[in-house]
C-alpha cells in the first residue's frame, strides 16, 4: 500500500501538481443487530481503495479508485490532476507549514473485536434483547459492532505515516406503545449504541444485558408520565445530552471551514468570525472545551490527521472565551495561526474535511446529585432523542428520551416528551456548573454528517452532567 | 465501467453453492463543489460494491466487498457463509424472492453517462459565472449500474444516470437557494439555477424578525420535500407501521390530511429518477399512500410484510443492506398538484403569513405524532395583503406534519423534482416531486439569525 501511495504522489507531481498526497485505506466492519428476538442484520463488510488529493496551479483536485494496484494509483493521480486543471484556481493556495512526519499509530486493544466470533456477538445481542421483554414493550433492539481501518498516508512533502484504528461498540433500544403514546428508551445512547476506539473489552464493560430491564421499565413508565411542561426553568442534562450539546453548538461552529463559508451549501456556516478568536465570550466561566485527538479510546483519536499533521491537544474555549478553531492546513494558513490537525476523510473515496476530533466539555466539581441539590424548581433530562440546529449554529432545539422534574433539590416525577431550546452563546452563558471528573465519561457519535458528497465521521465527546439556568423547556408543536 | 454490474453479480454468485443473492452496484461520478464562487472540493469516485446474502435454512448472513477479482469474490462468499452459520434460525425469514419481470422505466441517458470531469467542471463554472452574488454549491453527475443475481434465478440490471446543480447564493446578510436534478444532464441548467438563487438572495437583505406563533404559510417545493422526507422515515414505511412509530398506525382508511392531498410513491415516473426494482430484485410498484386525504397504505419489503401479516405483500421497497434501520421507505414520492397558478396565487390565499423557500436540519421530535422541528433558510419572507413582502430572519418551526397537511389552502399546478440524496455511501439518486403548498398552520417556535454568510 505504501508503494502505491508513493507511486500516486510521484505520478501527480510528474503531471504538474505542486502538492499531492495519497491515502490507501483498507477497512472492515462487522455489524450485528437483533430485533424482537430475531436477527435484523448480520453483516461483515470490507472496503479498500486509494484517494489522491492534488494542488495544481492553486486548484484542488481529488480522485479515488477502488483498485489497490499500480493502475488504480496512477489513474487516481492523473484524474485528480485533470480535475484540478479543469476547475482552475485563483492562484497560489498557501498551506500552513508542516514538518514532514514518519510515524505509526495503532489503537491499543486488549481483545481484538474481530477475534470475537459473529456468533458471540449475536448471542450478546439476543441476551440483551431477551432481558428487555416486558408487556408494554413492542420493539426491542440490540446491536454490536466492530471496525478496523488500516491507512497509509504519503505526501509530496515527505510525510509517510501508517495507522490502524479499531472500534468496538454496542447498545440497546426499546419502544413502548399504548393509547396512542409511543416512547423509546436506550442504553448507553439512542439508536446507535456507544462506540469507542477500543477492543471488545469496552463492550464487555458496557454490560448491556444488565441495563436492559431498567431500560424496558422506563420505556413502559414513560407511557403514563406527564408531558414536560412548557416554562423557563433550570435545566440539568446528563453527560449524553451534554455531549450532543457540545457537538452541535461548539464543535461544528468552531470548524474553521464553516467559519470561512466553505460548508455553506450543505451543513451550514457559523455564527463565529475569524477575529472572534481570543475575544468572543462563548459562555460562562464554567465553560472549558478542549479538542484532543490524543484522548485514549476517543473515536477522534489518531496519531496524524489526514494531512499528516501530528495529533495535539488544543483549547477551544477557556473560561468561556473562544481560544481555538478546528482547522486544516489551508484554513490555518488563512487565519495565520497553528498548523491544522483536524482534517479527516470518510474512507478512501472522500476528500478530507475539517472535522471534530474528540471535543470535550472539561469537568467541574461534584456529582449529579450535587447539581440537583442546588435547584429549587427545574427539569433533569437524560439521553438525547432529537436534535436540530440552524445553519449558523445559533438557534437549537433538542429533545431527550426521559426527564424528571426537580423539586427542592431532588428528582421528582418522570416526564415524557422533554425538549429545550436556546441560542448558543446565551445558553452556554447560563451554564453554572459541570459535574466533576468522577462523573465525566466519553460519549461516541458515529453519524456526524458533512460535505458534498456526504461524509460520515466518528467523534467522541467527554462530558459530565451540566446545569443551565433560565432555559425554555417543553416546546410544543 | 468496463465490467457490467450483472457480470460482477453473476461471478460472485458462482462462488457459493448455497442459496444466495448478490447485489452489485457500480458508481462512476464526479462532483465539483464550489464556495465563494470558486471550486474547492472536486471529487471523482470509481467504485463497485458487491453485497452477498447467503441463506442456510432460515439462517441468513451478509458480507460486502469492493474487491471484485476472483480472490475478493471468493472471500466475500466465505464471509457471508460464516455470517449465515453464525446466525440463529429465523422462522420469520421469508426466503429469497422468485424472479419477476421488472419493467425498464428508463432513467439512463448516454450523454449524461459520458460527461467527463472537464464537463462537470464546466457546468460548475457556468453556475458560478451566472450569479452576481457569491455562490456555494455544486454540479454533480454520475452513472450507477445496479444488478441483482440470485440462486432463485433473478437476473436484473438497471443503469441510471443523474445530474444535479445546487446553489446557495449568499453574502453578508442575504442568501437564496435553488436546485435542479434530473436523470438527463440536458434537463439541468446550472446557470439558470444560479440565477434563481441569486435573485432570491438579493430580496433577503435587511431581514426583519417576527414574534413566534402560528402562521399561515406558503412552502416552496424544497420545503415540502424536506418535510415529507423526514415524515416518511417513520410514517410511510411498513416497519414503522409494524413498530407503531408511524402516524398511520391504526389510521389506515381514515381521513388524515386535507382532501386535496394525494401522495404516491411511483418509481416508474419518467419525470423523476426512475427505478425498476428494489434491493431484493422485486419490481417496484406504484403505491398509493394518501388519496384525497385518506391514508391508504405504506410501502413494504418482504420482511416487514411478513412481520405484519394480514395479507400484506412486498411493494418492491427493500432497502440496501446499509439502510436497514428504518426498513422499507418510499424513494419516489410524488404529491399531486393543485389548482393554484403560482406561488403568488398561494400567497394571495394566505393573505397574512409567511413564505418559506427551504428548511434546514430537521429533527423528528415525536414520530408517532409526526412532530418535526427545524429552521427555515435562504429565503424566508413575510406575506402581507396576499403578496410576498419583506424578508425575515431564519425561523425555528415545530410542526405536526399531519396538522400542517390537514389545513391546506392550496397547491400549485406545477410540481418540481427535489433531490433527496446527500450522496452518502454508494450513489443512489432519488427525489420527491411536489408542488408548492399553502397551509394555514405553520408553527413558529423560535427566532434564529439573519440570512447570509
PDB file of C-alpha atoms in Angstrom, chain A residues 9-145:
ATOM      1  CA  UNK A   9       2.203  11.054  -5.355  1.00  0.00           C
ATOM      2  CA  UNK A  10       5.039  10.695  -7.837  1.00  0.00           C
ATOM      3  CA  UNK A  11       2.590  10.416 -10.728  1.00  0.00           C
ATOM      4  CA  UNK A  12       0.747  13.515  -9.592  1.00  0.00           C
ATOM      5  CA  UNK A  13       3.835  15.656  -9.153  1.00  0.00           C
ATOM      6  CA  UNK A  14       5.173  14.463 -12.503  1.00  0.00           C
ATOM      7  CA  UNK A  15       1.861  15.562 -14.002  1.00  0.00           C
ATOM      8  CA  UNK A  16       2.317  19.063 -12.649  1.00  0.00           C
ATOM      9  CA  UNK A  17       0.913  19.010  -9.129  1.00  0.00           C
ATOM     10  CA  UNK A  18       2.701  21.421  -6.795  1.00  0.00           C
ATOM     11  CA  UNK A  19       1.418  19.338  -3.887  1.00  0.00           C
ATOM     12  CA  UNK A  20      -0.009  15.811  -3.702  1.00  0.00           C
ATOM     13  CA  UNK A  21      -0.998  13.358  -1.035  1.00  0.00           C
ATOM     14  CA  UNK A  22      -2.338   9.831  -1.227  1.00  0.00           C
ATOM     15  CA  UNK A  23      -4.246   7.698   1.255  1.00  0.00           C
ATOM     16  CA  UNK A  24      -4.599   3.975   0.795  1.00  0.00           C
ATOM     17  CA  UNK A  25      -7.251   2.530   3.064  1.00  0.00           C
ATOM     18  CA  UNK A  26      -8.404  -0.981   3.875  1.00  0.00           C
ATOM     19  CA  UNK A  27     -11.340  -1.203   6.244  1.00  0.00           C
ATOM     20  CA  UNK A  28     -13.565  -3.892   7.669  1.00  0.00           C
ATOM     21  CA  UNK A  29     -16.756  -3.696   9.709  1.00  0.00           C
ATOM     22  CA  UNK A  30     -18.921  -6.262  11.425  1.00  0.00           C
ATOM     23  CA  UNK A  31     -22.413  -5.271  12.378  1.00  0.00           C
ATOM     24  CA  UNK A  32     -24.981  -7.341  14.245  1.00  0.00           C
ATOM     25  CA  UNK A  33     -28.488  -6.119  15.034  1.00  0.00           C
ATOM     26  CA  UNK A  34     -31.266  -8.121  16.601  1.00  0.00           C
ATOM     27  CA  UNK A  35     -34.848  -7.030  16.879  1.00  0.00           C
ATOM     28  CA  UNK A  36     -37.574  -8.710  18.917  1.00  0.00           C
ATOM     29  CA  UNK A  37     -35.549 -11.886  19.304  1.00  0.00           C
ATOM     30  CA  UNK A  38     -34.590 -12.276  15.657  1.00  0.00           C
ATOM     31  CA  UNK A  39     -31.650 -11.252  13.550  1.00  0.00           C
ATOM     32  CA  UNK A  40     -32.205  -7.929  11.837  1.00  0.00           C
ATOM     33  CA  UNK A  41     -28.745  -7.741  10.317  1.00  0.00           C
ATOM     34  CA  UNK A  42     -25.564  -9.745  10.468  1.00  0.00           C
ATOM     35  CA  UNK A  43     -23.054  -8.265   8.107  1.00  0.00           C
ATOM     36  CA  UNK A  44     -19.316  -8.428   7.545  1.00  0.00           C
ATOM     37  CA  UNK A  45     -18.153  -5.677   5.194  1.00  0.00           C
ATOM     38  CA  UNK A  46     -14.847  -4.602   3.780  1.00  0.00           C
ATOM     39  CA  UNK A  47     -13.771  -1.774   1.518  1.00  0.00           C
ATOM     40  CA  UNK A  48     -10.472  -0.706   0.090  1.00  0.00           C
ATOM     41  CA  UNK A  49      -9.077   1.842  -2.294  1.00  0.00           C
ATOM     42  CA  UNK A  50      -6.871   4.840  -2.786  1.00  0.00           C
ATOM     43  CA  UNK A  51      -7.677   8.552  -2.732  1.00  0.00           C
ATOM     44  CA  UNK A  52      -5.321  11.118  -4.225  1.00  0.00           C
ATOM     45  CA  UNK A  53      -5.517  14.838  -3.497  1.00  0.00           C
ATOM     46  CA  UNK A  54      -3.545  17.345  -5.521  1.00  0.00           C
ATOM     47  CA  UNK A  55      -2.963  21.046  -5.853  1.00  0.00           C
ATOM     48  CA  UNK A  56      -2.419  22.186  -9.428  1.00  0.00           C
ATOM     49  CA  UNK A  57      -1.914  25.905 -10.006  1.00  0.00           C
ATOM     50  CA  UNK A  58      -3.714  26.619  -6.763  1.00  0.00           C
ATOM     51  CA  UNK A  59      -6.714  24.396  -7.504  1.00  0.00           C
ATOM     52  CA  UNK A  60      -7.578  21.297  -5.514  1.00  0.00           C
ATOM     53  CA  UNK A  61      -8.389  18.037  -7.239  1.00  0.00           C
ATOM     54  CA  UNK A  62      -9.336  14.717  -5.717  1.00  0.00           C
ATOM     55  CA  UNK A  63      -9.890  11.351  -7.349  1.00  0.00           C
ATOM     56  CA  UNK A  64     -10.348   7.892  -5.920  1.00  0.00           C
ATOM     57  CA  UNK A  65     -10.143   4.371  -7.230  1.00  0.00           C
ATOM     58  CA  UNK A  66     -11.078   1.100  -5.573  1.00  0.00           C
ATOM     59  CA  UNK A  67      -8.164  -0.715  -7.204  1.00  0.00           C
ATOM     60  CA  UNK A  68      -5.165  -1.039  -4.905  1.00  0.00           C
ATOM     61  CA  UNK A  69      -2.880  -1.575  -7.847  1.00  0.00           C
ATOM     62  CA  UNK A  70      -0.352   0.418  -9.848  1.00  0.00           C
ATOM     63  CA  UNK A  71      -3.045   1.036 -12.438  1.00  0.00           C
ATOM     64  CA  UNK A  72      -5.514   2.303  -9.830  1.00  0.00           C
ATOM     65  CA  UNK A  73      -2.964   4.559  -8.125  1.00  0.00           C
ATOM     66  CA  UNK A  74      -1.824   6.110 -11.412  1.00  0.00           C
ATOM     67  CA  UNK A  75      -5.368   6.555 -12.684  1.00  0.00           C
ATOM     68  CA  UNK A  76      -6.482   8.303  -9.483  1.00  0.00           C
ATOM     69  CA  UNK A  77      -3.465  10.624  -9.546  1.00  0.00           C
ATOM     70  CA  UNK A  78      -3.908  11.614 -13.183  1.00  0.00           C
ATOM     71  CA  UNK A  79      -7.662  12.089 -12.858  1.00  0.00           C
ATOM     72  CA  UNK A  80      -7.165  14.258  -9.765  1.00  0.00           C
ATOM     73  CA  UNK A  81      -4.740  16.462 -11.691  1.00  0.00           C
ATOM     74  CA  UNK A  82      -7.064  16.655 -14.693  1.00  0.00           C
ATOM     75  CA  UNK A  83      -9.995  17.642 -12.464  1.00  0.00           C
ATOM     76  CA  UNK A  84      -7.905  20.305 -10.708  1.00  0.00           C
ATOM     77  CA  UNK A  85      -6.826  21.776 -14.044  1.00  0.00           C
ATOM     78  CA  UNK A  86     -10.392  21.756 -15.289  1.00  0.00           C
ATOM     79  CA  UNK A  87     -11.821  23.601 -12.292  1.00  0.00           C
ATOM     80  CA  UNK A  88      -8.959  26.110 -12.203  1.00  0.00           C
ATOM     81  CA  UNK A  89      -7.682  28.122  -9.284  1.00  0.00           C
ATOM     82  CA  UNK A  90      -7.258  31.731  -8.326  1.00  0.00           C
ATOM     83  CA  UNK A  91      -3.513  31.437  -7.970  1.00  0.00           C
ATOM     84  CA  UNK A  92      -1.385  30.343  -5.071  1.00  0.00           C
ATOM     85  CA  UNK A  93      -3.139  28.484  -2.245  1.00  0.00           C
ATOM     86  CA  UNK A  94      -0.924  28.638   0.867  1.00  0.00           C
ATOM     87  CA  UNK A  95      -0.900  25.771   3.320  1.00  0.00           C
ATOM     88  CA  UNK A  96       0.361  26.084   6.882  1.00  0.00           C
ATOM     89  CA  UNK A  97       3.951  24.850   7.022  1.00  0.00           C
ATOM     90  CA  UNK A  98       4.368  21.278   8.154  1.00  0.00           C
ATOM     91  CA  UNK A  99       7.441  19.345   9.093  1.00  0.00           C
ATOM     92  CA  UNK A 100       7.386  16.006   7.318  1.00  0.00           C
ATOM     93  CA  UNK A 101       6.404  13.175   9.636  1.00  0.00           C
ATOM     94  CA  UNK A 102       7.093   9.487   9.558  1.00  0.00           C
ATOM     95  CA  UNK A 103       5.297   7.504  12.186  1.00  0.00           C
ATOM     96  CA  UNK A 104       2.767   4.920  13.139  1.00  0.00           C
ATOM     97  CA  UNK A 105      -0.282   4.771  15.352  1.00  0.00           C
ATOM     98  CA  UNK A 106      -2.395   1.815  16.422  1.00  0.00           C
ATOM     99  CA  UNK A 107      -5.367   1.667  18.742  1.00  0.00           C
ATOM    100  CA  UNK A 108      -4.342  -0.170  21.896  1.00  0.00           C
ATOM    101  CA  UNK A 109      -6.722  -3.067  22.454  1.00  0.00           C
ATOM    102  CA  UNK A 110      -6.931  -5.881  24.956  1.00  0.00           C
ATOM    103  CA  UNK A 111      -9.313  -8.026  22.929  1.00  0.00           C
ATOM    104  CA  UNK A 112      -9.358  -7.681  19.142  1.00  0.00           C
ATOM    105  CA  UNK A 113     -13.080  -7.316  18.339  1.00  0.00           C
ATOM    106  CA  UNK A 114     -12.601  -9.454  15.233  1.00  0.00           C
ATOM    107  CA  UNK A 115     -11.351 -12.288  17.415  1.00  0.00           C
ATOM    108  CA  UNK A 116     -14.839 -12.387  18.920  1.00  0.00           C
ATOM    109  CA  UNK A 117     -16.975 -14.526  16.653  1.00  0.00           C
ATOM    110  CA  UNK A 118     -20.079 -13.249  14.957  1.00  0.00           C
ATOM    111  CA  UNK A 119     -21.954 -15.963  16.846  1.00  0.00           C
ATOM    112  CA  UNK A 120     -20.793 -14.492  20.166  1.00  0.00           C
ATOM    113  CA  UNK A 121     -21.843 -11.027  19.041  1.00  0.00           C
ATOM    114  CA  UNK A 122     -25.261 -12.409  18.118  1.00  0.00           C
ATOM    115  CA  UNK A 123     -25.570 -14.098  21.498  1.00  0.00           C
ATOM    116  CA  UNK A 124     -24.736 -10.864  23.320  1.00  0.00           C
ATOM    117  CA  UNK A 125     -27.481  -9.065  21.403  1.00  0.00           C
ATOM    118  CA  UNK A 126     -30.062 -11.792  21.894  1.00  0.00           C
ATOM    119  CA  UNK A 127     -29.431 -11.964  25.649  1.00  0.00           C
ATOM    120  CA  UNK A 128     -29.912  -8.217  25.959  1.00  0.00           C
ATOM    121  CA  UNK A 129     -32.960  -8.401  23.711  1.00  0.00           C
ATOM    122  CA  UNK A 130     -34.491 -11.102  25.915  1.00  0.00           C
ATOM    123  CA  UNK A 131     -33.794  -9.063  29.046  1.00  0.00           C
ATOM    124  CA  UNK A 132     -35.868  -6.163  27.663  1.00  0.00           C
ATOM    125  CA  UNK A 133     -39.040  -8.252  27.342  1.00  0.00           C
ATOM    126  CA  UNK A 134     -41.943  -6.515  29.003  1.00  0.00           C
ATOM    127  CA  UNK A 135     -45.698  -6.394  28.255  1.00  0.00           C
ATOM    128  CA  UNK A 136     -45.666  -2.746  27.208  1.00  0.00           C
ATOM    129  CA  UNK A 137     -42.511  -3.008  25.108  1.00  0.00           C
ATOM    130  CA  UNK A 138     -43.336  -3.548  21.444  1.00  0.00           C
ATOM    131  CA  UNK A 139     -39.858  -3.198  19.962  1.00  0.00           C
ATOM    132  CA  UNK A 140     -36.566  -4.444  21.388  1.00  0.00           C
ATOM    133  CA  UNK A 141     -33.319  -3.853  19.553  1.00  0.00           C
ATOM    134  CA  UNK A 142     -29.719  -4.678  20.372  1.00  0.00           C
ATOM    135  CA  UNK A 143     -26.631  -4.055  18.316  1.00  0.00           C
ATOM    136  CA  UNK A 144     -22.944  -4.831  18.397  1.00  0.00           C
ATOM    137  CA  UNK A 145     -20.298  -3.594  16.028  1.00  0.00           C
TER     138      UNK A 145
END
